[in-house]
Amino acid sequence: MSLATEEYTRSPVPPDARGPARRVFFIIAGTLCGLPVFVLSTRIMQALGFWQGSLAIVCGTTVIAFLSGATAFTGSYTGLNMALLAERIFGHLGARLVKILICLSLTGWFGATAGLFEETATSVLHLLSDIYVLPKLPALLFGASIIAISSLGVRGLSGLGRTVMPVVGLSLIFALFHDRQRLGDVFLLSPTHAMSCGQAVAAIIGSSIVGIIIQPDYARFVDRPIRASVATGSALGIVYPVIMIASAIPALVQHHPDLVSSLAVSGFGAASLAILLLSAWIDASACLYSGGLALANQLQARRLWPSVLAVGLVGLAIQLCGVGASYVHFLVFLGIALPPVAAIILIDGLAEIWRPASQRASLRLNAGAFVSWILGSSMGALAMATPWSVTGLPSLDAIAATLVLELGRQGLQVHRLREQRG
């Protein structure tokens, strides 16, 4: 895979710049070792208990793996990034709204990651040596360094993923071995019922839904679509639930909010600091890269670093103003509003296989895709606000409704195309 300085913000990735899928696997798997994942998994286990929490995690990650595999296939098949796919699917005018929403979501994620880094770093340093840290200083230093690194593009994400995975894996093994005599306590913990199983699944999907939509940003560098789909699906369907469940166990045993804090009190101070830095680094870098890519495409800019800088500064400002405090609520909202976009990309990717080149002309506004998005989101919101639900999970209601609508819309287009040929 060629990861040159050219990021192809306004054009497909050419065949000679593509390569194998293993680097995409490491990018995705590395981002799954991020600090927000450790915090979310512990909160879910605390709210639902070990068994029901594990079930919610498996359900949520299965949905994510399926959707991500489909969007990765589309990115590899077309060679287009998410922003260019949005233009093709929603039209030039419609894509602007989609890209703005996704860019704002990624900006918020970067700010939330910086806030979690500050909170956890302050706690870990206090546990290790009673060091007093000036408020907002860790977030500022972290944010500035990530902005500088992410401005270089996608080149470092794969290597960073290869570094994060073994560090987190070894730390999990050490933590579980250290607490081996107390592991049984995890199964006896009383759930707080702070969230329902449906809300937990929605939060899991919401925490990754932007990642689902931006999978084409990485998969477009893969030479074979099926390999891109398998690499993405296996990372999210196998690695993700294992990391979530395993990372929550030490935190529950030690009665701490996340894996990093539990490692610190267990005597693994160096490992906790390494995981904290690396996990937050790759997660925030991925947010900045795709957020900057969406903004660069929105502005029709060919240089990536100015857009990365803008997204990073806005994300830090959001965090410093205290907006990042509504973390779980933000995830639940994304779990309702954005899954329909992933479903539309999925169906459009399948349609791309049979759609002739003459039918791919760009529209100013694709009203049909927008109607599917709005109605699908409305179904999810209805399930969240009322007892009425088809699947029992608002996120799945939104996805299912959008899939039905898009399949019907694409089916009509196929029928009309056949009539024209006949």
Tab-separated table of C-alpha atoms in Angstrom:
chain	number	residue	atom	x	y	z
A	1	MET	CA	0.000	0.000	0.000
A	2	SER	CA	1.464	3.313	-0.968
A	3	LEU	CA	1.004	5.922	1.714
A	4	ALA	CA	2.535	8.863	-0.038
A	5	THR	CA	2.024	12.486	0.858
A	6	GLU	CA	-0.778	12.661	-1.723
A	7	GLU	CA	-4.008	12.050	0.188
A	8	TYR	CA	-6.325	12.133	-2.885
A	9	THR	CA	-8.798	14.504	-1.286
A	10	ARG	CA	-10.599	15.202	-4.600
A	11	SER	CA	-9.917	12.092	-6.709
A	12	PRO	CA	-9.969	8.266	-6.520
A	13	VAL	CA	-6.847	6.471	-5.329
A	14	PRO	CA	-5.107	5.115	-8.467
A	15	PRO	CA	-4.386	1.360	-8.685
A	16	ASP	CA	-0.615	1.810	-8.322
A	17	ALA	CA	-1.129	3.551	-4.961
A	18	ARG	CA	-3.084	0.629	-3.481
A	19	GLY	CA	-1.901	-2.456	-1.625
A	20	PRO	CA	-2.810	-5.264	0.807
A	21	ALA	CA	-5.491	-5.025	3.491
A	22	ARG	CA	-3.345	-5.797	6.539
A	23	ARG	CA	-2.451	-2.150	7.125
A	24	VAL	CA	-6.116	-1.224	7.197
A	25	PHE	CA	-6.657	-4.010	9.745
A	26	PHE	CA	-3.979	-2.554	12.015
A	27	ILE	CA	-5.324	0.990	11.677
A	28	ILE	CA	-8.816	-0.114	12.663
A	29	ALA	CA	-7.712	-2.535	15.377
A	30	GLY	CA	-5.402	0.116	16.792
A	31	THR	CA	-8.208	2.646	17.110
A	32	LEU	CA	-10.228	0.032	19.031
A	33	CYS	CA	-7.598	0.225	21.765
A	34	GLY	CA	-8.527	3.855	22.382
A	35	LEU	CA	-9.272	5.406	25.748
A	36	PRO	CA	-12.998	6.034	24.988
A	37	VAL	CA	-13.439	2.285	24.420
A	38	PHE	CA	-12.026	1.499	27.877
A	39	VAL	CA	-14.304	4.046	29.532
A	40	LEU	CA	-17.439	2.989	27.632
A	41	SER	CA	-16.956	-0.744	28.211
A	42	THR	CA	-16.561	-0.242	31.969
A	43	ARG	CA	-19.682	1.930	32.133
A	44	ILE	CA	-21.697	-0.680	30.271
A	45	MET	CA	-20.529	-3.490	32.553
A	46	GLN	CA	-21.259	-1.406	35.631
A	47	ALA	CA	-24.746	-0.581	34.389
A	48	LEU	CA	-25.784	-4.047	33.157
A	49	GLY	CA	-23.573	-6.529	34.961
A	50	PHE	CA	-21.033	-8.826	33.316
A	51	TRP	CA	-23.276	-11.217	31.358
A	52	GLN	CA	-25.860	-8.773	30.042
A	53	GLY	CA	-23.117	-6.205	29.430
A	54	SER	CA	-21.148	-8.771	27.411
A	55	LEU	CA	-24.277	-9.569	25.396
A	56	ALA	CA	-24.819	-5.883	24.638
A	57	ILE	CA	-21.174	-5.555	23.566
A	58	VAL	CA	-21.373	-8.563	21.222
A	59	CYS	CA	-24.637	-7.317	19.691
A	60	GLY	CA	-23.302	-3.797	19.158
A	61	THR	CA	-19.959	-4.875	17.691
A	62	THR	CA	-21.652	-7.383	15.354
A	63	VAL	CA	-23.766	-4.621	13.828
A	64	ILE	CA	-20.697	-2.403	13.541
A	65	ALA	CA	-18.646	-5.165	11.871
A	66	PHE	CA	-21.339	-5.822	9.259
A	67	LEU	CA	-21.833	-2.167	8.351
A	68	SER	CA	-18.111	-1.375	8.377
A	69	GLY	CA	-17.301	-4.329	6.149
A	70	ALA	CA	-19.860	-3.064	3.654
A	71	THR	CA	-18.637	0.543	3.641
A	72	ALA	CA	-15.016	-0.659	3.405
A	73	PHE	CA	-15.970	-2.739	0.363
A	74	THR	CA	-17.469	0.363	-1.245
A	75	GLY	CA	-14.357	2.435	-0.552
A	76	SER	CA	-12.016	-0.174	-2.009
A	77	TYR	CA	-14.247	-0.841	-5.019
A	78	THR	CA	-14.529	2.825	-5.984
A	79	GLY	CA	-11.233	4.169	-4.605
A	80	LEU	CA	-13.189	7.134	-3.208
A	81	ASN	CA	-13.015	8.644	0.262
A	82	MET	CA	-16.143	9.203	2.330
A	83	ALA	CA	-16.580	12.812	1.207
A	84	LEU	CA	-16.492	11.918	-2.486
A	85	LEU	CA	-18.866	8.993	-1.886
A	86	ALA	CA	-21.264	11.382	-0.159
A	87	GLU	CA	-21.231	13.592	-3.261
A	88	ARG	CA	-22.059	10.639	-5.474
A	89	ILE	CA	-24.832	9.356	-3.199
A	90	PHE	CA	-26.479	12.544	-1.916
A	91	GLY	CA	-25.524	14.945	-4.709
A	92	HIS	CA	-23.206	17.961	-4.501
A	93	LEU	CA	-25.545	20.079	-2.398
A	94	GLY	CA	-26.783	17.222	-0.233
A	95	ALA	CA	-23.253	15.988	0.418
A	96	ARG	CA	-22.351	19.316	1.980
A	97	LEU	CA	-24.821	18.716	4.783
A	98	VAL	CA	-23.614	15.146	5.300
A	99	LYS	CA	-19.955	16.189	5.370
A	100	ILE	CA	-20.640	19.029	7.800
A	101	LEU	CA	-22.409	16.675	10.211
A	102	ILE	CA	-19.655	14.065	10.037
A	103	CYS	CA	-16.908	16.678	10.328
A	104	LEU	CA	-18.605	18.164	13.399
A	105	SER	CA	-18.976	14.683	14.884
A	106	LEU	CA	-15.284	13.916	14.392
A	107	THR	CA	-14.362	17.315	15.787
A	108	GLY	CA	-16.402	16.540	18.888
A	109	TRP	CA	-14.792	13.112	19.175
A	110	PHE	CA	-11.335	14.670	19.092
A	111	GLY	CA	-12.323	17.085	21.849
A	112	ALA	CA	-13.882	14.283	23.906
A	113	THR	CA	-10.714	12.188	23.564
A	114	ALA	CA	-8.590	15.132	24.693
A	115	GLY	CA	-10.878	15.573	27.697
A	116	LEU	CA	-10.704	11.891	28.607
A	117	PHE	CA	-6.928	12.015	28.266
A	118	GLU	CA	-6.739	14.965	30.642
A	119	GLU	CA	-9.056	13.358	33.190
A	120	THR	CA	-7.278	10.002	33.134
A	121	ALA	CA	-3.745	11.449	33.000
A	122	THR	CA	-4.438	13.637	36.015
A	123	SER	CA	-5.845	10.665	37.931
A	124	VAL	CA	-2.974	8.327	37.008
A	125	LEU	CA	-0.249	10.855	37.867
A	126	HIS	CA	-1.922	11.498	41.203
A	127	LEU	CA	-2.084	7.768	41.939
A	128	LEU	CA	1.570	7.268	41.016
A	129	SER	CA	3.278	10.231	42.663
A	130	ASP	CA	0.759	12.809	43.941
A	131	ILE	CA	1.816	15.156	41.152
A	132	TYR	CA	-0.398	18.215	40.782
A	133	VAL	CA	-1.252	19.012	37.168
A	134	LEU	CA	-2.518	22.391	36.065
A	135	PRO	CA	-6.121	22.212	34.785
A	136	LYS	CA	-6.449	21.955	30.988
A	137	LEU	CA	-2.671	21.599	30.540
A	138	PRO	CA	-2.699	17.867	29.594
A	139	ALA	CA	-5.495	18.440	27.056
A	140	LEU	CA	-3.642	21.357	25.484
A	141	LEU	CA	-0.302	19.535	25.241
A	142	PHE	CA	-1.979	16.371	23.965
A	143	GLY	CA	-4.091	18.235	21.423
A	144	ALA	CA	-1.191	20.268	20.072
A	145	SER	CA	1.005	17.199	19.571
A	146	ILE	CA	-1.769	15.212	17.863
A	147	ILE	CA	-2.554	18.104	15.520
A	148	ALA	CA	1.094	18.327	14.510
A	149	ILE	CA	1.371	14.583	13.854
A	150	SER	CA	-1.980	14.168	12.096
A	151	SER	CA	-1.109	16.947	9.661
A	152	LEU	CA	1.299	14.455	8.043
A	153	GLY	CA	-1.614	12.331	6.801
A	154	VAL	CA	-2.436	8.625	7.012
A	155	ARG	CA	1.142	7.372	6.797
A	156	GLY	CA	1.700	6.899	10.521
A	157	LEU	CA	-1.662	5.390	11.510
A	158	SER	CA	-0.813	1.836	10.431
A	159	GLY	CA	2.524	1.803	12.257
A	160	LEU	CA	0.913	3.278	15.350
A	161	GLY	CA	-1.742	0.550	15.271
A	162	ARG	CA	0.966	-2.114	15.147
A	163	THR	CA	2.487	-0.574	18.272
A	164	VAL	CA	-0.720	-0.068	20.256
A	165	MET	CA	-2.136	-3.577	19.822
A	166	PRO	CA	0.733	-5.551	21.419
A	167	VAL	CA	1.111	-3.014	24.231
A	168	VAL	CA	-2.577	-3.205	25.110
A	169	GLY	CA	-2.653	-6.995	24.664
A	170	LEU	CA	0.285	-7.605	26.994
A	171	SER	CA	-1.087	-5.143	29.543
A	172	LEU	CA	-4.447	-6.918	29.538
A	173	ILE	CA	-2.747	-10.271	30.111
A	174	PHE	CA	-0.707	-8.864	33.011
A	175	ALA	CA	-3.757	-7.184	34.538
A	176	LEU	CA	-5.913	-10.303	34.327
A	177	PHE	CA	-3.110	-12.442	35.763
A	178	HIS	CA	-2.587	-9.962	38.602
A	179	ASP	CA	-6.294	-10.069	39.516
A	180	ARG	CA	-6.789	-13.777	38.788
A	181	GLN	CA	-7.910	-14.590	42.332
A	182	ARG	CA	-10.574	-11.885	42.281
A	183	LEU	CA	-11.968	-12.448	38.792
A	184	GLY	CA	-14.976	-14.273	40.214
A	185	ASP	CA	-16.095	-11.053	41.896
A	186	VAL	CA	-16.872	-9.585	38.488
A	187	PHE	CA	-19.742	-12.038	37.967
A	188	LEU	CA	-21.281	-11.107	41.343
A	189	LEU	CA	-21.337	-7.337	40.932
A	190	SER	CA	-24.796	-5.782	41.170
A	191	PRO	CA	-25.660	-3.699	38.070
A	192	THR	CA	-26.460	-0.030	38.611
A	193	HIS	CA	-29.057	-0.015	35.779
A	194	ALA	CA	-27.779	3.416	34.738
A	195	MET	CA	-28.618	2.444	31.156
A	196	SER	CA	-30.739	-0.235	29.506
A	197	CYS	CA	-29.417	-2.931	27.197
A	198	GLY	CA	-30.847	-1.055	24.199
A	199	GLN	CA	-29.173	2.163	25.276
A	200	ALA	CA	-25.884	0.290	25.739
A	201	VAL	CA	-26.054	-1.145	22.216
A	202	ALA	CA	-26.958	2.303	20.863
A	203	ALA	CA	-23.981	3.794	22.717
A	204	ILE	CA	-21.639	1.154	21.283
A	205	ILE	CA	-22.914	1.746	17.762
A	206	GLY	CA	-22.841	5.498	18.347
A	207	SER	CA	-19.238	5.355	19.519
A	208	SER	CA	-18.256	3.732	16.213
A	209	ILE	CA	-20.862	4.986	13.762
A	210	VAL	CA	-18.686	7.796	12.468
A	211	GLY	CA	-15.899	5.230	12.103
A	212	ILE	CA	-18.265	3.051	10.065
A	213	ILE	CA	-18.999	5.896	7.698
A	214	ILE	CA	-15.343	6.894	7.245
A	215	GLN	CA	-14.048	3.362	6.559
A	216	PRO	CA	-13.709	4.253	2.850
A	217	ASP	CA	-11.039	6.806	3.858
A	218	TYR	CA	-8.729	3.864	4.659
A	219	ALA	CA	-10.158	1.052	2.523
A	220	ARG	CA	-9.689	3.063	-0.681
A	221	PHE	CA	-5.967	2.220	-0.385
A	222	VAL	CA	-6.712	-1.550	-0.554
A	223	ASP	CA	-6.392	-3.266	-3.930
A	224	ARG	CA	-9.133	-5.898	-3.433
A	225	PRO	CA	-12.575	-4.948	-2.063
A	226	ILE	CA	-13.333	-8.338	-0.489
A	227	ARG	CA	-10.071	-8.240	1.459
A	228	ALA	CA	-10.833	-4.742	2.676
A	229	SER	CA	-14.238	-5.944	3.845
A	230	VAL	CA	-12.836	-9.015	5.627
A	231	ALA	CA	-10.039	-7.070	7.324
A	232	THR	CA	-12.450	-4.420	8.566
A	233	GLY	CA	-15.135	-6.895	9.649
A	234	SER	CA	-12.708	-9.143	11.522
A	235	ALA	CA	-11.143	-6.224	13.373
A	236	LEU	CA	-14.536	-4.969	14.529
A	237	GLY	CA	-16.350	-8.292	14.904
A	238	ILE	CA	-13.591	-10.206	16.724
A	239	VAL	CA	-10.948	-7.866	18.129
A	240	TYR	CA	-13.387	-5.195	19.292
A	241	PRO	CA	-15.607	-7.273	21.622
A	242	VAL	CA	-12.571	-9.056	23.064
A	243	ILE	CA	-10.898	-5.746	23.909
A	244	MET	CA	-14.080	-4.256	25.382
A	245	ILE	CA	-14.889	-7.216	27.619
A	246	ALA	CA	-11.297	-7.911	28.686
A	247	SER	CA	-10.484	-4.264	29.417
A	248	ALA	CA	-13.560	-3.856	31.619
A	249	ILE	CA	-12.686	-6.770	33.936
A	250	PRO	CA	-9.628	-5.221	35.670
A	251	ALA	CA	-11.495	-1.919	36.052
A	252	LEU	CA	-14.452	-3.662	37.677
A	253	VAL	CA	-12.211	-5.678	39.998
A	254	GLN	CA	-10.311	-2.570	41.098
A	255	HIS	CA	-13.473	-0.395	41.188
A	256	HIS	CA	-11.957	2.149	38.813
A	257	PRO	CA	-13.541	3.862	35.791
A	258	ASP	CA	-11.234	2.379	33.135
A	259	LEU	CA	-8.362	0.011	32.370
A	260	VAL	CA	-5.647	2.671	32.602
A	261	SER	CA	-6.518	3.687	36.170
A	262	SER	CA	-6.791	0.057	37.285
A	263	LEU	CA	-3.322	-0.698	35.881
A	264	ALA	CA	-1.882	2.252	37.772
A	265	VAL	CA	-3.118	1.020	41.177
A	266	SER	CA	-2.000	-2.542	40.364
A	267	GLY	CA	1.631	-1.520	40.053
A	268	PHE	CA	1.818	-1.250	36.272
A	269	GLY	CA	2.448	2.497	36.261
A	270	ALA	CA	4.664	2.572	33.178
A	271	ALA	CA	2.253	0.370	31.236
A	272	SER	CA	-0.730	2.529	32.223
A	273	LEU	CA	1.004	5.692	31.024
A	274	ALA	CA	2.081	4.008	27.772
A	275	ILE	CA	-1.452	2.759	27.065
A	276	LEU	CA	-2.900	6.140	27.962
A	277	LEU	CA	-0.643	7.971	25.542
A	278	LEU	CA	-0.742	5.479	22.660
A	279	SER	CA	-4.463	4.695	22.828
A	280	ALA	CA	-5.490	8.331	22.997
A	281	TRP	CA	-2.954	9.170	20.289
A	282	ILE	CA	-4.264	6.758	17.645
A	283	ASP	CA	-7.918	7.429	18.425
A	284	ALA	CA	-7.535	11.198	18.229
A	285	SER	CA	-5.299	10.969	15.138
A	286	ALA	CA	-7.906	8.936	13.253
A	287	CYS	CA	-10.584	11.488	14.156
A	288	LEU	CA	-8.424	14.382	13.007
A	289	TYR	CA	-7.376	12.671	9.784
A	290	SER	CA	-10.890	11.875	8.586
A	291	GLY	CA	-12.341	15.108	9.960
A	292	GLY	CA	-9.664	17.083	8.147
A	293	LEU	CA	-10.232	15.046	4.993
A	294	ALA	CA	-13.964	15.823	5.063
A	295	LEU	CA	-13.281	19.519	5.621
A	296	ALA	CA	-10.633	19.651	2.893
A	297	ASN	CA	-13.087	18.067	0.488
A	298	GLN	CA	-15.789	20.490	1.597
A	299	LEU	CA	-13.470	23.414	0.865
A	300	GLN	CA	-12.145	21.706	-2.299
A	301	ALA	CA	-8.628	21.981	-0.893
A	302	ARG	CA	-5.859	19.626	-2.002
A	303	ARG	CA	-3.625	20.225	1.028
A	304	LEU	CA	-4.706	18.345	4.144
A	305	TRP	CA	-2.825	20.003	7.001
A	306	PRO	CA	-4.775	23.318	7.135
A	307	SER	CA	-8.033	21.402	7.528
A	308	VAL	CA	-6.532	19.125	10.191
A	309	LEU	CA	-5.347	22.211	12.068
A	310	ALA	CA	-8.806	23.796	11.908
A	311	VAL	CA	-10.598	20.648	13.100
A	312	GLY	CA	-8.093	20.199	15.929
A	313	LEU	CA	-8.373	23.765	17.193
A	314	VAL	CA	-12.176	23.687	17.161
A	315	GLY	CA	-12.193	20.317	18.948
A	316	LEU	CA	-9.902	21.630	21.669
A	317	ALA	CA	-12.060	24.735	22.060
A	318	ILE	CA	-15.142	22.536	22.499
A	319	GLN	CA	-13.415	20.553	25.221
A	320	LEU	CA	-12.000	23.582	27.041
A	321	CYS	CA	-15.483	25.081	27.126
A	322	GLY	CA	-16.816	21.985	28.878
A	323	VAL	CA	-19.066	20.730	26.072
A	324	GLY	CA	-17.436	17.285	26.138
A	325	ALA	CA	-19.081	16.449	29.470
A	326	SER	CA	-22.214	14.977	27.833
A	327	TYR	CA	-20.242	11.982	26.575
A	328	VAL	CA	-22.712	9.091	26.732
A	329	HIS	CA	-25.644	11.259	25.583
A	330	PHE	CA	-23.606	12.292	22.552
A	331	LEU	CA	-22.931	8.629	21.711
A	332	VAL	CA	-26.606	7.709	21.997
A	333	PHE	CA	-27.564	10.597	19.694
A	334	LEU	CA	-25.017	9.518	17.073
A	335	GLY	CA	-26.313	5.956	17.390
A	336	ILE	CA	-29.672	7.198	16.086
A	337	ALA	CA	-28.809	9.952	13.595
A	338	LEU	CA	-25.886	8.480	11.639
A	339	PRO	CA	-26.539	4.730	11.134
A	340	PRO	CA	-28.899	5.519	8.204
A	341	VAL	CA	-25.990	7.152	6.359
A	342	ALA	CA	-23.956	3.945	6.727
A	343	ALA	CA	-26.945	1.911	5.486
A	344	ILE	CA	-27.311	4.161	2.427
A	345	ILE	CA	-23.599	3.822	1.631
A	346	LEU	CA	-24.000	0.026	1.978
A	347	ILE	CA	-26.856	-0.205	-0.522
A	348	ASP	CA	-25.225	2.241	-2.906
A	349	GLY	CA	-22.038	0.176	-2.794
A	350	LEU	CA	-23.971	-2.912	-3.872
A	351	ALA	CA	-25.734	-0.916	-6.580
A	352	GLU	CA	-22.363	0.325	-7.853
A	353	ILE	CA	-21.566	-3.198	-9.060
A	354	TRP	CA	-24.409	-3.259	-11.592
A	355	ARG	CA	-24.924	0.466	-12.207
A	356	PRO	CA	-23.546	1.452	-15.646
A	357	ALA	CA	-21.241	4.437	-15.945
A	358	SER	CA	-23.926	6.404	-17.749
A	359	GLN	CA	-26.113	6.233	-14.644
A	360	ARG	CA	-23.454	7.647	-12.286
A	361	ALA	CA	-23.853	11.288	-13.239
A	362	SER	CA	-23.594	13.538	-10.200
A	363	LEU	CA	-26.756	15.248	-9.022
A	364	ARG	CA	-27.094	18.556	-7.252
A	365	LEU	CA	-29.395	16.979	-4.682
A	366	ASN	CA	-30.478	13.352	-4.439
A	367	ALA	CA	-33.847	13.788	-2.743
A	368	GLY	CA	-34.473	10.043	-2.547
A	369	ALA	CA	-31.347	9.378	-0.455
A	370	PHE	CA	-32.204	12.278	1.828
A	371	VAL	CA	-35.749	11.043	2.366
A	372	SER	CA	-34.379	7.621	3.290
A	373	TRP	CA	-31.975	9.232	5.764
A	374	ILE	CA	-34.643	11.388	7.406
A	375	LEU	CA	-37.233	8.619	7.650
A	376	GLY	CA	-34.689	6.111	8.934
A	377	SER	CA	-33.497	8.509	11.617
A	378	SER	CA	-37.089	9.257	12.552
A	379	MET	CA	-37.760	5.564	13.105
A	380	GLY	CA	-34.793	5.368	15.464
A	381	ALA	CA	-35.860	8.498	17.326
A	382	LEU	CA	-39.403	7.152	17.660
A	383	ALA	CA	-38.102	3.924	19.169
A	384	MET	CA	-35.932	5.906	21.593
A	385	ALA	CA	-38.733	8.236	22.710
A	386	THR	CA	-41.598	5.721	22.891
A	387	PRO	CA	-42.088	2.038	23.821
A	388	TRP	CA	-42.809	1.278	20.153
A	389	SER	CA	-39.941	-0.511	18.386
A	390	VAL	CA	-39.558	-3.133	15.669
A	391	THR	CA	-36.233	-4.654	16.723
A	392	GLY	CA	-36.116	-3.499	20.359
A	393	LEU	CA	-33.039	-1.349	19.652
A	394	PRO	CA	-33.398	2.213	18.296
A	395	SER	CA	-30.179	2.046	16.283
A	396	LEU	CA	-31.259	-1.154	14.573
A	397	ASP	CA	-34.695	0.341	13.883
A	398	ALA	CA	-33.015	3.254	12.103
A	399	ILE	CA	-30.771	0.925	10.088
A	400	ALA	CA	-33.570	-1.498	9.198
A	401	ALA	CA	-35.934	1.253	8.064
A	402	THR	CA	-33.256	2.851	5.904
A	403	LEU	CA	-32.253	-0.472	4.349
A	404	VAL	CA	-35.867	-1.196	3.380
A	405	LEU	CA	-36.332	2.269	1.915
A	406	GLU	CA	-33.050	2.180	-0.008
A	407	LEU	CA	-33.640	-1.333	-1.320
A	408	GLY	CA	-37.033	-0.202	-2.603
A	409	ARG	CA	-35.602	2.937	-4.171
A	410	GLN	CA	-32.719	1.106	-5.845
A	411	GLY	CA	-35.119	-1.630	-6.987
A	412	LEU	CA	-37.250	0.955	-8.749
A	413	GLN	CA	-34.167	2.333	-10.467
A	414	VAL	CA	-33.219	-1.159	-11.665
A	415	HIS	CA	-36.755	-1.690	-12.970
A	416	ARG	CA	-36.697	1.611	-14.863
A	417	LEU	CA	-33.264	0.816	-16.284
A	418	ARG	CA	-34.467	-2.543	-17.569
A	419	GLU	CA	-37.519	-0.922	-19.141
A	420	GLN	CA	-35.262	1.584	-20.938
A	421	ARG	CA	-33.062	-1.230	-22.228
A	422	GLY	CA	-36.128	-3.265	-23.241
